[in-house]
Structure formats: structure tokens, C-alpha cells
Short mmCIF file of C-alpha atoms and ligand atoms in Angstrom, two decimals:
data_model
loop_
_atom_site.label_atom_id
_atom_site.label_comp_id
_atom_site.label_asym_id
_atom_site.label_seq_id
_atom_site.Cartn_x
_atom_site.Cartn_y
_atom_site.Cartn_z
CA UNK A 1 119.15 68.45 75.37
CA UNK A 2 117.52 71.01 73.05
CA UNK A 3 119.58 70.40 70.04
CA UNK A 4 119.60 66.76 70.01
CA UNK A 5 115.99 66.32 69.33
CA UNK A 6 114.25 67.25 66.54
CA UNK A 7 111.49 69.14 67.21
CA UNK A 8 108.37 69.31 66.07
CA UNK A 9 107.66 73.30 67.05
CA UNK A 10 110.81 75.02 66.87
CA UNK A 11 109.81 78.75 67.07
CA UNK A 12 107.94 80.62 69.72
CA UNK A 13 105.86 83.47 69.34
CA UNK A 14 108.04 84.94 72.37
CA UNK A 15 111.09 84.87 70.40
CA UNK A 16 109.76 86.04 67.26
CA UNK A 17 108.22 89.77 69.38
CA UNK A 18 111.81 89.58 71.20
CA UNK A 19 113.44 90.09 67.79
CA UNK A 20 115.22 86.87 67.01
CA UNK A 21 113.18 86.35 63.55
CA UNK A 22 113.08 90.18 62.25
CA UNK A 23 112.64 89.94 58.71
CA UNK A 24 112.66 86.30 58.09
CA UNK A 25 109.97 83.94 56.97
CA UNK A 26 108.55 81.68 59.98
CA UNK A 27 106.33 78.87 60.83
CA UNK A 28 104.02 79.59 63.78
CA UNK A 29 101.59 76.89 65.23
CA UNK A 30 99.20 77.53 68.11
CA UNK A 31 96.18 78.83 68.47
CA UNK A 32 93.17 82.08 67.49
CA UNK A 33 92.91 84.15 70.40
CA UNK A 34 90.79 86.87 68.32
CA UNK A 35 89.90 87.22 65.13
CA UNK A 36 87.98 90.32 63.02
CA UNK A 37 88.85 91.38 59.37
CA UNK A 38 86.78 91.70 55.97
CA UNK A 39 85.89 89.37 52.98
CA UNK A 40 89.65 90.53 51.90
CA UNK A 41 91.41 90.86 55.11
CA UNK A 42 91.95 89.06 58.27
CA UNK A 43 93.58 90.17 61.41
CA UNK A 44 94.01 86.88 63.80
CA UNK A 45 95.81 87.56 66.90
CA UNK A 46 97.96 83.97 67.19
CA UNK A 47 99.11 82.63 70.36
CA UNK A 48 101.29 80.23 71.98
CA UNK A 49 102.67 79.52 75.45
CA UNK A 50 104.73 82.02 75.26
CA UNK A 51 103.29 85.13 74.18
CA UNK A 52 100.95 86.18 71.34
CA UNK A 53 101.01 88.36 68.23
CA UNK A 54 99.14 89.98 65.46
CA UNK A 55 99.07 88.04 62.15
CA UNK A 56 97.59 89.53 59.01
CA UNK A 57 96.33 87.36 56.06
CA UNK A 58 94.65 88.65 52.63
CA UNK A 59 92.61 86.63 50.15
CA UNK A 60 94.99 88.29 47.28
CA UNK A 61 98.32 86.72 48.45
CA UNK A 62 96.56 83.52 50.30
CA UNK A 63 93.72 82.49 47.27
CA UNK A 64 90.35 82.08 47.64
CA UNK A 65 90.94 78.37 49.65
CA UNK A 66 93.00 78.81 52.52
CA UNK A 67 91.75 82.63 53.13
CA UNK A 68 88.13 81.42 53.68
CA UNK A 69 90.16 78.60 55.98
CA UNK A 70 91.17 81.51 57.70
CA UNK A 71 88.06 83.72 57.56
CA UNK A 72 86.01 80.53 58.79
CA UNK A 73 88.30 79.84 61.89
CA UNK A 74 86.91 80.55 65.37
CA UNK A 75 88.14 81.39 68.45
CA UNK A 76 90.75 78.40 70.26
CA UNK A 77 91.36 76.83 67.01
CA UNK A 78 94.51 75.30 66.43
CA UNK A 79 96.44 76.65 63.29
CA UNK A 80 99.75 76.70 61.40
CA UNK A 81 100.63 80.18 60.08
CA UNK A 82 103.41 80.41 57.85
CA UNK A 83 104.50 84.45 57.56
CA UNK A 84 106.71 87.23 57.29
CA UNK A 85 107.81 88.74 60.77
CA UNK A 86 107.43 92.82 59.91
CA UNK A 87 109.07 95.04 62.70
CA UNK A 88 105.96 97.04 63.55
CA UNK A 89 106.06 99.86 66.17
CA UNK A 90 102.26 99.85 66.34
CA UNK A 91 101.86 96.12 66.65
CA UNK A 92 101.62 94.63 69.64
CA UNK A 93 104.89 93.49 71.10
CA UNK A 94 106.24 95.38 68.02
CA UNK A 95 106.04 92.69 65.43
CA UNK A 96 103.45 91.04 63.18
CA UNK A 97 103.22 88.32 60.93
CA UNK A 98 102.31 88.74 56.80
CA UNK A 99 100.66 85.16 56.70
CA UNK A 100 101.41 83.62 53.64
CA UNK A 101 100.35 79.93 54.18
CA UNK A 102 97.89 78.87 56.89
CA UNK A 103 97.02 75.00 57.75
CA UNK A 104 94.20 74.59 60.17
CA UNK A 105 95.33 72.18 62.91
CA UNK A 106 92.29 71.56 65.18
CA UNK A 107 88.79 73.61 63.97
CA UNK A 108 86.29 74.45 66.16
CA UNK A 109 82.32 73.88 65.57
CA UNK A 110 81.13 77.48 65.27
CA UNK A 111 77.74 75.97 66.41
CA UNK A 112 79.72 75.19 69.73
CA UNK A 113 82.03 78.38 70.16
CA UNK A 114 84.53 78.78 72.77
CA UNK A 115 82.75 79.49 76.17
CA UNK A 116 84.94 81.77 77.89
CA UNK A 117 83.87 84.37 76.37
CA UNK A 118 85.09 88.56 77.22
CA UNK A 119 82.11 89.12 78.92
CA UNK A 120 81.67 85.45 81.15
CA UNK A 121 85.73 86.81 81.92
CA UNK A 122 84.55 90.80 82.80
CA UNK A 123 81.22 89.14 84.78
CA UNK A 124 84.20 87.38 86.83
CA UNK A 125 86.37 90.34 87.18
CA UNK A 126 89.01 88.92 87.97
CA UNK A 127 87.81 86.56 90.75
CA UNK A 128 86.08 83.18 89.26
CA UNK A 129 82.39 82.84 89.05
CA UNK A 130 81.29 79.46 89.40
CA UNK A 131 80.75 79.35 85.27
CA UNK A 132 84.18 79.68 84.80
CA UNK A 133 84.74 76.90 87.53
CA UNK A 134 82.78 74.57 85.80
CA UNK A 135 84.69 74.98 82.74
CA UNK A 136 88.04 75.28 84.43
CA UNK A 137 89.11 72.90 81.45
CA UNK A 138 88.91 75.52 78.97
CA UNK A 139 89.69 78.28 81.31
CA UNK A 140 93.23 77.29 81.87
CA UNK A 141 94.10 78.57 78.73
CA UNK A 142 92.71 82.50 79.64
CA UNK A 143 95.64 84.71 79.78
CA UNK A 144 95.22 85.51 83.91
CA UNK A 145 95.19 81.54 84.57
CA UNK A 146 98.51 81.03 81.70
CA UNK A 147 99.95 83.87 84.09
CA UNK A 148 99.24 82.42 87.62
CA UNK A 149 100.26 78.95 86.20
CA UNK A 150 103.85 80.28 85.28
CA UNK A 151 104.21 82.04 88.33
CA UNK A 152 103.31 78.86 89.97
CA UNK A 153 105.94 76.48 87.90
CA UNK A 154 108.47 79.37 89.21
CA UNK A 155 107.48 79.16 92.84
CA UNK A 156 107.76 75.46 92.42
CA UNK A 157 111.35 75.45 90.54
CA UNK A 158 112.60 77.85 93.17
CA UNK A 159 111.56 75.49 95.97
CA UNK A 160 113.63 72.63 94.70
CA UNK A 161 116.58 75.11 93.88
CA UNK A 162 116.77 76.36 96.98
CA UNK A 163 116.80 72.95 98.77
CA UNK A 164 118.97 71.22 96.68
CA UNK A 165 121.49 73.99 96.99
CA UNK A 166 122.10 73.44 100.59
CA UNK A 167 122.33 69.74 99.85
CA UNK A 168 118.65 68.69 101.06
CA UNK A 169 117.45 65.20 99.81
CA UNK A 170 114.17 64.78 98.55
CA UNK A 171 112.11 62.24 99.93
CA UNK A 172 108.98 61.30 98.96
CA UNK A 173 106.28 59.67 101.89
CA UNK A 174 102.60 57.81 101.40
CA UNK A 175 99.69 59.36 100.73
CA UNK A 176 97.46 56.52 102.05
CA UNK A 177 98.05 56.70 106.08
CA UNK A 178 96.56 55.02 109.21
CA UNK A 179 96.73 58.33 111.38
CA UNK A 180 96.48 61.74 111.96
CA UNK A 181 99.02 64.57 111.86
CA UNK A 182 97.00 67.57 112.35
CA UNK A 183 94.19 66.20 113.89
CA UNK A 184 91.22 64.01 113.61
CA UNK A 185 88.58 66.68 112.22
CA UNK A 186 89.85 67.00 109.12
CA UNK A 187 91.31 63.55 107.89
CA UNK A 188 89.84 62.35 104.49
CA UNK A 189 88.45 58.45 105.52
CA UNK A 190 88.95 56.40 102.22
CA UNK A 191 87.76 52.57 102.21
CA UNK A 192 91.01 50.35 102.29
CA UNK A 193 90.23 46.68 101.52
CA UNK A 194 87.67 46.23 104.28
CA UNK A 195 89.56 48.85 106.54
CA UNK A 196 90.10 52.08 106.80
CA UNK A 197 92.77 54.39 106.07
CA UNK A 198 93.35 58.20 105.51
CA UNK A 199 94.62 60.32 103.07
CA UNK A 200 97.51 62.34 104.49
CA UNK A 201 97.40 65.70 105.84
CA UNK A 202 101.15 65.66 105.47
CA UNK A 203 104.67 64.60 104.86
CA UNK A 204 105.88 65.36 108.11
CA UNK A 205 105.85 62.04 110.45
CA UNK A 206 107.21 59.52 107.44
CA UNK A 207 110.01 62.00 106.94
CA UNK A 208 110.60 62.27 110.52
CA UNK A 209 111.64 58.22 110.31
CA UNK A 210 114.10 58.95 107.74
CA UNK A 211 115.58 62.10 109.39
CA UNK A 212 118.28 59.44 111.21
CA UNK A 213 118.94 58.55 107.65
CA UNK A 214 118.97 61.45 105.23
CA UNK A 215 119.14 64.10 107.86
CA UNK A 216 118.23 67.16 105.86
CA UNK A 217 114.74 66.24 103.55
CA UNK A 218 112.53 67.88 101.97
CA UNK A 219 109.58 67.55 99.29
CA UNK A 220 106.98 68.91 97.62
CA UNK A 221 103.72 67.07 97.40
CA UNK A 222 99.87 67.08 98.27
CA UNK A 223 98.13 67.13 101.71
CA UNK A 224 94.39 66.83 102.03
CA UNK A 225 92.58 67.76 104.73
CA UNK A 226 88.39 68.03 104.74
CA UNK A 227 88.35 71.55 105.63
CA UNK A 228 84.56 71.70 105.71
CA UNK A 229 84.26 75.98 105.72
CA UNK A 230 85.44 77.54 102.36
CA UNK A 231 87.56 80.03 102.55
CA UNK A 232 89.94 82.12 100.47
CA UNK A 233 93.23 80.32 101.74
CA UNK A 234 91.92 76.22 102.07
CA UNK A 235 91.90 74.07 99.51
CA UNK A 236 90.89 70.33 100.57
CA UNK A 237 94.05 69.18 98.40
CA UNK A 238 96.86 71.05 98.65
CA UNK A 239 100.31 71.60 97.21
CA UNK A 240 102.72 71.24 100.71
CA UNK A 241 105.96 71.87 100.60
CA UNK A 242 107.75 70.46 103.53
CA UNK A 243 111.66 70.04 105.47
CA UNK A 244 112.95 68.25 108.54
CA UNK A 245 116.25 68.90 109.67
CA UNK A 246 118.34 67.04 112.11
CA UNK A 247 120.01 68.37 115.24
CA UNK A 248 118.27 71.44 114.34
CA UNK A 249 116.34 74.03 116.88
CA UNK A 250 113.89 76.32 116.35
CA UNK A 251 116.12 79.01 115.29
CA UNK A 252 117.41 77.24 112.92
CA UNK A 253 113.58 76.19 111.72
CA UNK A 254 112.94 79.67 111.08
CA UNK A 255 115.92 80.61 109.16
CA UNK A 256 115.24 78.10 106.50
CA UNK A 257 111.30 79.24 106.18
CA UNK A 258 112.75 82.87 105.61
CA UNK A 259 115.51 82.01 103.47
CA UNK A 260 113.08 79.40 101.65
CA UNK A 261 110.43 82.81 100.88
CA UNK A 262 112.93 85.47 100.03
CA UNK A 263 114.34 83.08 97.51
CA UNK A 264 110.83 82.45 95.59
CA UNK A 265 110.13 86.32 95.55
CA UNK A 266 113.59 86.68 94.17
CA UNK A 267 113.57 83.56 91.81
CA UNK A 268 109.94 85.40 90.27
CA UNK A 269 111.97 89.33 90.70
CA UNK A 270 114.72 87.24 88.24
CA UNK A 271 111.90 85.31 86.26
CA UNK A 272 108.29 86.23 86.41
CA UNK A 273 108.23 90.47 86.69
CA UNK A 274 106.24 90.79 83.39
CA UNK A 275 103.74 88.72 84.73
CA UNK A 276 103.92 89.81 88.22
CA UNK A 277 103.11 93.42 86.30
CA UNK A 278 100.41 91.97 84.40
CA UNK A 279 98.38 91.21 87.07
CA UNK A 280 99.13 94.61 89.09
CA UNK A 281 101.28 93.43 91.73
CA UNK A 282 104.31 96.00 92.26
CA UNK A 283 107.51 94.81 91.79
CA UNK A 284 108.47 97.05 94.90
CA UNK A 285 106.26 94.89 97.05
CA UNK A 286 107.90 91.94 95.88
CA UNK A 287 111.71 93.69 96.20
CA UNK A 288 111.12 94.27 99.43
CA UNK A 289 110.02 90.77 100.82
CA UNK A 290 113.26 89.42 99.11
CA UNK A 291 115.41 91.39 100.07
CA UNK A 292 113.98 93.11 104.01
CA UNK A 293 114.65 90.54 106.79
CA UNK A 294 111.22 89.19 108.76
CA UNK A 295 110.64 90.45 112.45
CA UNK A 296 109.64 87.66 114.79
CA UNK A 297 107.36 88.24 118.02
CA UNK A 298 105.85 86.21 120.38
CA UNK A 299 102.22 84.56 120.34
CA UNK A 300 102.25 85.91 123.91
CA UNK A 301 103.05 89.83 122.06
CA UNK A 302 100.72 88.98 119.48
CA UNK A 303 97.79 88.69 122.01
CA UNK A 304 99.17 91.65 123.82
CA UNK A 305 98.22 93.43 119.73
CA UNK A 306 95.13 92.21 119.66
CA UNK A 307 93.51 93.05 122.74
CA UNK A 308 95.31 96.07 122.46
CA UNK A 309 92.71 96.16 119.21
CA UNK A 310 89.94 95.58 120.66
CA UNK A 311 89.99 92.17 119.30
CA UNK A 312 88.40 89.04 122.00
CA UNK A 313 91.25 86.50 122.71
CA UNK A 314 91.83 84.54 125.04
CA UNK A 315 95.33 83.43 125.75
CA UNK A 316 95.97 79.93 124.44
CA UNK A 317 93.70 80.20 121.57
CA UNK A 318 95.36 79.41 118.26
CA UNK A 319 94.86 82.05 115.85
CA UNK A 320 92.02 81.67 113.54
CA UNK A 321 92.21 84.02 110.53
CA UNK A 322 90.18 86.81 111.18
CA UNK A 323 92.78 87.24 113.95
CA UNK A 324 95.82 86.70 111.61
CA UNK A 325 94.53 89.39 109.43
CA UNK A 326 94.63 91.90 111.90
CA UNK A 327 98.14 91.08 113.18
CA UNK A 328 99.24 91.41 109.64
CA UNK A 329 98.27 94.92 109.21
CA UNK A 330 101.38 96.21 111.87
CA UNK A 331 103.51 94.71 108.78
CA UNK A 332 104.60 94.75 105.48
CA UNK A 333 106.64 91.76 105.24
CA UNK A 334 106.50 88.38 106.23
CA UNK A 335 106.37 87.85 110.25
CA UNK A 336 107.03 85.22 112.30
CA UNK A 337 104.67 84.13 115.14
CA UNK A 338 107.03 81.72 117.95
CA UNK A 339 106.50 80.32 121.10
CA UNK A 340 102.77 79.04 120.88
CA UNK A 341 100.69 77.74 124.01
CA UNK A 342 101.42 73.94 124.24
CA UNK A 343 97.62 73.31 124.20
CA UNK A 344 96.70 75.55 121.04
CA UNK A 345 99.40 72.84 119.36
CA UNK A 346 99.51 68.74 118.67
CA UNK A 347 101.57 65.98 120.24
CA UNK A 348 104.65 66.41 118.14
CA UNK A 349 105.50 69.95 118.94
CA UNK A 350 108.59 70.27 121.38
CA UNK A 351 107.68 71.86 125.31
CA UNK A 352 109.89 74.58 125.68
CA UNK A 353 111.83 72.73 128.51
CA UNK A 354 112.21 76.26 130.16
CA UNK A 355 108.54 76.71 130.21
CA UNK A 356 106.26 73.66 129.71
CA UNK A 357 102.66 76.14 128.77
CA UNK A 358 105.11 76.99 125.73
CA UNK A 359 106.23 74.66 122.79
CA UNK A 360 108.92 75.26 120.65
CA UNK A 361 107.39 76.03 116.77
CA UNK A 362 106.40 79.40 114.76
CA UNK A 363 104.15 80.26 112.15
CA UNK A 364 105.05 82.51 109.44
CA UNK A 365 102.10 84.96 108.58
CA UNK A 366 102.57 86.70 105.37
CA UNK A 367 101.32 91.07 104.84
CA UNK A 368 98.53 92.32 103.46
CA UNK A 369 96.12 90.19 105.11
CA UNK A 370 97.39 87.27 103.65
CA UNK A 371 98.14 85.39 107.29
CA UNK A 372 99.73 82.06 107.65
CA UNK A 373 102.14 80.59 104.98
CA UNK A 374 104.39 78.09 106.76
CA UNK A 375 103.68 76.18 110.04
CA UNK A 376 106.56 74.51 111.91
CA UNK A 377 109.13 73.84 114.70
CA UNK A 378 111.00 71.66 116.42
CA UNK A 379 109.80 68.03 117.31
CA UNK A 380 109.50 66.36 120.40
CA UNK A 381 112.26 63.93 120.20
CA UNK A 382 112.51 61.72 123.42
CA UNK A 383 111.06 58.55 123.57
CA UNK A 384 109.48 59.86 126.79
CA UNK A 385 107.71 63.13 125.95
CA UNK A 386 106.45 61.70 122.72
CA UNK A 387 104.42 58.54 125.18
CA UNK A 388 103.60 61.88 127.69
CA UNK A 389 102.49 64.19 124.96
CA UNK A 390 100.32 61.36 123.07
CA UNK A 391 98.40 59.95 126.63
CA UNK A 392 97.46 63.92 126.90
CA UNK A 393 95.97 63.69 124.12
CA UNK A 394 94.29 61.05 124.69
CA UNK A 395 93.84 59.81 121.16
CA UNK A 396 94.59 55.98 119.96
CA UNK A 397 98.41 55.59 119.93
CA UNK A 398 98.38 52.37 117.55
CA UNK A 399 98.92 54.42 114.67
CA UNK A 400 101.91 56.03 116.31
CA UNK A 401 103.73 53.11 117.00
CA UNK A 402 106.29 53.33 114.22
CA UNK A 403 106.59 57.03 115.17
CA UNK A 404 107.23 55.94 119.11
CA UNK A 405 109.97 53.98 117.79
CA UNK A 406 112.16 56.18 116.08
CA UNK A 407 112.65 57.54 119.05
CA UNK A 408 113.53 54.71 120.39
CA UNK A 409 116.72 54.09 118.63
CA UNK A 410 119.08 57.15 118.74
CA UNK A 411 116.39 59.97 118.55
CA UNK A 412 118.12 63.49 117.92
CA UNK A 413 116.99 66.99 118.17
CA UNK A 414 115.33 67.99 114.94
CA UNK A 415 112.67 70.09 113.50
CA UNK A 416 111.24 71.23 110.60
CA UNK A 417 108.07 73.14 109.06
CA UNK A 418 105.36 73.11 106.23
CA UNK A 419 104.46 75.80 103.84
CA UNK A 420 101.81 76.00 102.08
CA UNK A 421 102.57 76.59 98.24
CA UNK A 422 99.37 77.28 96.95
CA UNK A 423 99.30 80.29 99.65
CA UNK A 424 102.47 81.41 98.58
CA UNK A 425 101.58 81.65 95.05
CA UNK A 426 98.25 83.31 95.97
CA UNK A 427 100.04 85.94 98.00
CA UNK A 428 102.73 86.82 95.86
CA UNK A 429 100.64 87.03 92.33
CA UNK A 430 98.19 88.94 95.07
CA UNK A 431 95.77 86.75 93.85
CA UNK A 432 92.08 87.50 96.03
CA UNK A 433 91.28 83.54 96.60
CA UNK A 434 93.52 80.29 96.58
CA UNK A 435 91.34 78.81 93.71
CA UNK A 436 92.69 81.33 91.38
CA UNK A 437 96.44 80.01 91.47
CA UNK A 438 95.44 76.12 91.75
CA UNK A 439 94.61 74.49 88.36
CA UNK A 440 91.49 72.23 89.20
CA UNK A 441 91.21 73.40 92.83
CA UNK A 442 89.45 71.23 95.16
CA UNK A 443 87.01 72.69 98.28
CA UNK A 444 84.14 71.13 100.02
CA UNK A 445 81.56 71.74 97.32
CA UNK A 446 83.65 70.74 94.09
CA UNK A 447 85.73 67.95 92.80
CA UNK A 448 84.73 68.58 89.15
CA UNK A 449 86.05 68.56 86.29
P1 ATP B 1 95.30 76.99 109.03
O1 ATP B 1 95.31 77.28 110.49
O2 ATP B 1 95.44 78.19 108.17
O3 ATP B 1 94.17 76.11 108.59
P2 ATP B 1 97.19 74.98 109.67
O4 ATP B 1 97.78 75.58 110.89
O5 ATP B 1 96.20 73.91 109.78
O6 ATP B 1 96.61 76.13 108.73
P3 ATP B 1 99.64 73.59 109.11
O7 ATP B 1 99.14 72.30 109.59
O8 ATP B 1 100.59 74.38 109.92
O9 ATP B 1 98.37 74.50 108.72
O10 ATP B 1 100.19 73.36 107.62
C1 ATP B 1 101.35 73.98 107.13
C2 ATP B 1 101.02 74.94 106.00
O11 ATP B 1 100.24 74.30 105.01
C3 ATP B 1 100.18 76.12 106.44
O12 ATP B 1 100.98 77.14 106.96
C4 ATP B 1 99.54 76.54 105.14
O13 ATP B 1 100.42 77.35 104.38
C5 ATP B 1 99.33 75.24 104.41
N1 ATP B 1 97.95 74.76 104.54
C6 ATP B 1 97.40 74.12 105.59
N2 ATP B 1 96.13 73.79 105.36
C7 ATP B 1 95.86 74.22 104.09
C8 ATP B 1 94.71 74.15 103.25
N3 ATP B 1 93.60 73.56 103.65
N4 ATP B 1 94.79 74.69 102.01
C9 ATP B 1 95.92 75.28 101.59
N5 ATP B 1 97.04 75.37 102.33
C10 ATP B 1 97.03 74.85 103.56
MG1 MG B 2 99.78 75.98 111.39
#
């Protein structure tokens, strides 16, 4: 509760250029994004997590001391600035601040100034050169990666909201695992005590042993998988966000992937449009994937499209991205892809039992190139087909065993899907890599800092 506890920072820069402080003498703490002036006048551009704002300061009213404080403060230092808010039409974000007391919080060395400088940020043009990688510490704080990490906190808020509305239970599983869910070639092997165990590639097969006892679960949580090529949409750990449903089909799947994505573009329509703006998306874009509903077609249609293309498929492929890309250009919303050749898919995907070359799933490819966002379906749920589907396979079963068993005892119908948050973010903020929306992203070639 707000009110109860006494804070230490009580007034944001956002409220003071939203007009709640017109006139009235404030106490602002955060820190110098710029800084220029005279021997007599400073102009320090303040800011906080929640906006920023021109702040004016002259040796006259300050005195000699805590003007040459002022005048002697670099870039990312931490300050205290104690003003006047002045309405200011020419200001930007209308307001500025007459300093008239300034504390310095946190200095910085000026023989070690802030690295991320304008020009290592226009070298980058908006993508992230592997300078501004290395010092991913510092460059959090930029303005793009303050923006993509709010629209991310959104995404992430709307994902619970829109769970917990309809009563889903979250549910959290282990990250250290003796088995595969997504097969073998890109499990993470970690050293276990003289054995060997995995790091998970997802949520999906310890919530599947609770589904007789929650019934609708969901989380949000990290997968790894050692994607060895790097490309703009893998990350080797990544931000899943994952349901399983009981009793549920397909159908029913899908609904909850599409009502899941219109209701984070419509959370960030309600929350996030100035930042959306800021980084060029249109809001119109993001309007219509909230609101338009998503066309579904076949992977049997969607091979039809490409060789209709030109592009070389054979059926029962699975759909690499190059290919996605392509499909995603007869679109501009988010499409589903159903009905997926049994062998393009692993052992826990449900045969259609009208047509066993088919299982029962979808993927959800989002426009503009942006291809797959959620994978999912319903699971094979007989004790039966789950023994059939792993001897195909052909794999080691031990690691299955618990999974066997669930079916054993009362297995129902259910199904369920994974989406891939980071993706989501990267689309929506129409961000050109993954890395961009992650805070310390992880690929093949980096774990650092
Ligand atoms: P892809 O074919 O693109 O590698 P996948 O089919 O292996 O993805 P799923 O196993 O279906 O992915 O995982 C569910 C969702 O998790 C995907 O739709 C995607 O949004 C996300 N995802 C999967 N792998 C990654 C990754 N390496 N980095 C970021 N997100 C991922
Ligand atoms: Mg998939």
C-alpha cells in the first residue's frame, strides 16, 4: 500500500511534466542524462524511470559551491535537485525545473565517462553492436532499452491478467530435468552430482502431471535450449509462457493462444502507446491485431502457398523460418498453422484419430515476417498411444516413466501450448532481433555480463 510506507522518493519526474506539481517547489532525485551550460548557467536534462526533464541551475541563486557541484557532474551521475516546476511551452514535456539546491548522490570519474556514448548508440542504429553488448550493464539504462523493458513488464502483467481472469492456477515446474521435451539436439547437459541432468526446454510435461489436479495451469518461466545457429528469434534462455488445459481439444487450444495475444496488444493499446510511438510502431498495427480475429489454415494449405511460390518443400517438413516468413507475407495478423504431419512433430502430440499422418496441434505465426509465436495442441492422453508414440521414436523411455503414468490413472483429454514471450515482445515493439527486448540475452556465443 502506497500510503502506508514512507517513502524515500516520493515524486516522479512523470508526474511533475503531467502537471501535478505546476508551480510548487519539488525534490527530484535521479540521474544527468545531458548536461551543457556556461561558467554561470547550467542546463542538466534530469531523469528518472519515468520520464525526464529540463532543469536549469545558475551560480547566482545556487553559490559558488554547489553550482561548480553541478557544473562538475557528468553524464549518469546520480543527483538530488531541489527546484521550482515552471510551466514552459518550449520545454520539453512542457515543464522545467529552477534548481535551487542540488546534492550529488553518486559522481562519476570524468577520467572514466559513461560509455554509451550518442555516437557508440547512432554506430548501432538502433540494432546492438557487439560494444553495446558487452556493456549491456550500462546500456539498460539507454532510453530504447528503458522503452522495450516497460513494454516487456506490460506483456508480462498482461499474461498473468489474462490467466488469472479465467481462473487459471499458476504452477511452477523444475528447471533441472532428466529428459527431453523438444528433442535431444538442443538439451543443455549440466553435471548433477556424478550424473547427468538437463536444463529444461519447458514447462510442459511437469504440468501435464498436475493437469488431474489443478486442471487449468499456467506459468511463466525460462526454457533453455542450445540452439547452436543465431538467429533473430532464439535466445538459448528464454522467457516461456505456457497453459495446459483439461478435457480440452484443439479448438479450444487455439482460442486461448488468440485470446492470450489480442489481450497483450490491448493491455500495451491501454498502457504502453507512448512508447509503442517512440519506437515507430503504429498504433494501427497494433489496433488491429487486438481487435481483427486470426484466420487458421492447414499445414497441408500452407505447402499448397509455398510451392505455389516457388518455394522447395516437401510435405512433412516442419517449417523452418525462411519458410514461415514467406507464409506470413499473405497476412497481416496473427495466423494459425493446424494439423501438422505426425512425423514433423514429437511423441506427445495427439494423432488425429481420423487421420493418423496428422496430429492434432497448431502453431501461431505472427505478420510481418515475424513467424512463430506460440507452439501447441492437444496431448496424447492414453496410456497406449503415449508407449506407441515413444517406441517410434525410439528414444530411452526411462525418463518418461512418471509421464507414462499419469496416464495410467484416469488420463483425460487435454492440451495446451507455449508462447514464446520474448518473441512477442520483439514483434509487437517491432523490434529487428530478440536480443533487443531481452535484458542480458543469452545465444551461443555470449553469456556475459
Ligand atoms: P522454432 O521452430 O522457432 O525454433 P519451436 O517449434 O522449437 O520454435 P516450441 O517448442 O513450439 O518452439 O516452443 C514454443 C514457443 O517458444 C515457440 O513458439 C516460440 O515462441 C518460443 N521459443 C522456442 N524456442 C525459442 C528460442 N530458442 N528462443 C526464443 N523463443 C523460443
Ligand atoms: Mg513449435
Amino acid at each position: 500500500m502506497r500510503d502506508t510506507i514512507e517513502m524515500a522518493k516520493d515524486i516522479w519526474v512523470g508526474d511533475v511534466q503531467a502537471g501535478k506539481y505546476d508551480n510548487e517547489t519539488v525534490e527530484l532525485k535521479g540521474w544527468i542524462k545531458r548536461a551543457r551550460g556556461s561558467n554561470k548557467i547550467r542546463f542538466v536534462v534530469l531523469r528518472d524511470s519515468t520520464g525526464e526533464i529540463q532543469c536549469v541551475g545558475k551560480r547566482d541563486a545556487l553559490g559558488d559551491d554547489e553550482f561548480d557541484s553541478l557544473k562538475n557532474s557528468i553524464i549518469e551521475t546520480s543527483v538530488i535537485l531541489t527546484g521550482v516546476v515552471n510551466v514552459d511551452d518550449r520545454a520539453s514535456g512542457g515543464h522545467e525545473l529552477t534548481i535551487t539546491s542540488v546534492e550529488i548522490v553518486g559522481p562519476v570519474n570524468p577520467e572514466k565517462p559513461f560509455p554509451i556514448t550518442e555516437s557508440a548508440m547512432s554506430a548501432a542504429d538502433g540494432g546492438e553492436t557487439e560494444f553495446l553488448l558487452d556493456n549491456r550493464h550500462l546500456y539498460l539504462r539507454t532510453s530504447r532499452m528503458t522503452t522495450m523493458l516497460k513494454i516487456r513488464s506490460t506483456v508480462f502483467g498482461a499474461i498473468h491478467s489474462y490467466f488469472r481472469n479465467l481462473d487459471f492456477l499458476e504452477y511452477q515446474a523444475p528447471n533441472f530435468v532428466a529428459g527431453a521435451v523438444e528433442g535431444g539436439s538442443t538439451l543443455f547437459e549440466v553435471p548433477y552430482f556424478g550424473k547427468k541432468a538437463y536444463l529444461t526446454q519447458s514447462w510442459q510435461l511437469y504440468a501435464e502431471a498436475a493437469m488431474p489436479a489443478l486442471e487449468r495451469l499456467y506459468t511463466i518461466a525460462p526454457s533453455f535450449r542450445a540452439e547452436k545457429s543465431r538467429t533473430r528469434r532464439h535466445l538459448t534462455e528464454f522467457w516461456h509462457a505456457e497453459m495446459e488445459i483439461a478435457w480440452a481439444s484443439n479448438a479450444e487450444v487455439m482460442e486461448h493462444g488468440e485470446g492470450l495475444v489480442r489481450h497483450i496488444a490491448k493491455t500495451l493499446l491501454e498502457e504502453r502507446s507512448t512508447e509503442l510511438e517512440s519506437l515507430g510502431r503504429n498504433l494501427d498495427d497494433i489496433r488491429r491485431f487486438a481487435d481483427t480475429p486470426f484466420p487458421r489454415i492447414s499445414y497441408d494449405e500452407a505447402v499448397r502457398r509455398l510451392q505455389e511460390k516457388g518455394v522447395e518443400i516437401e510435405w512433412g517438413e516442419d517449417l523452418d523460418y525462411s519458410k514461415e516468413k514467406i507464409l506470413t507475407q499473405d497476412f497481416d495478423v496473427p495466423h494459425f498453422l493446424t494439423n501438422y504431419p505426425k512425423i514433423a512433430k514429437p511423441f506427445y502430440h495427439r494423432v488425429n484419430p481420423e487421420d493418423d499422418k496428422y496430429v492434432l496441434c497448431h502453431d501461431l505465426l505472427a505478420p510481418e515476417g515475424y513467424g512463430e509465436i506460440i507452439g501447441g495442441g492437444e496431448r496424447t492422453w492414453s496410456e497406449h498411444e503415449i508407449l506407441q508414440r515413444l517406441e517410434e521414436e525410439g528414444g530411452p523411455t526411462d525418463a518418461y516413466q512418471f509421464y507414462i503414468d499419469t496416464r495410467s490413472y484416469g488420463g483425460v483429454p487435454h492440451g495446451g501450448f507455449g508462447l514464446g514471450v520474448d518473441r512477442v515482445v520483439s514483434w509487437l515493439s517491432g523490434a529487428d532481433h530478440i536480443r533487443e527486448v531481452i535484458p542480458f540475452p543469452r545465444d551461443s556465443r555470449r553469456v556475459t555480463p
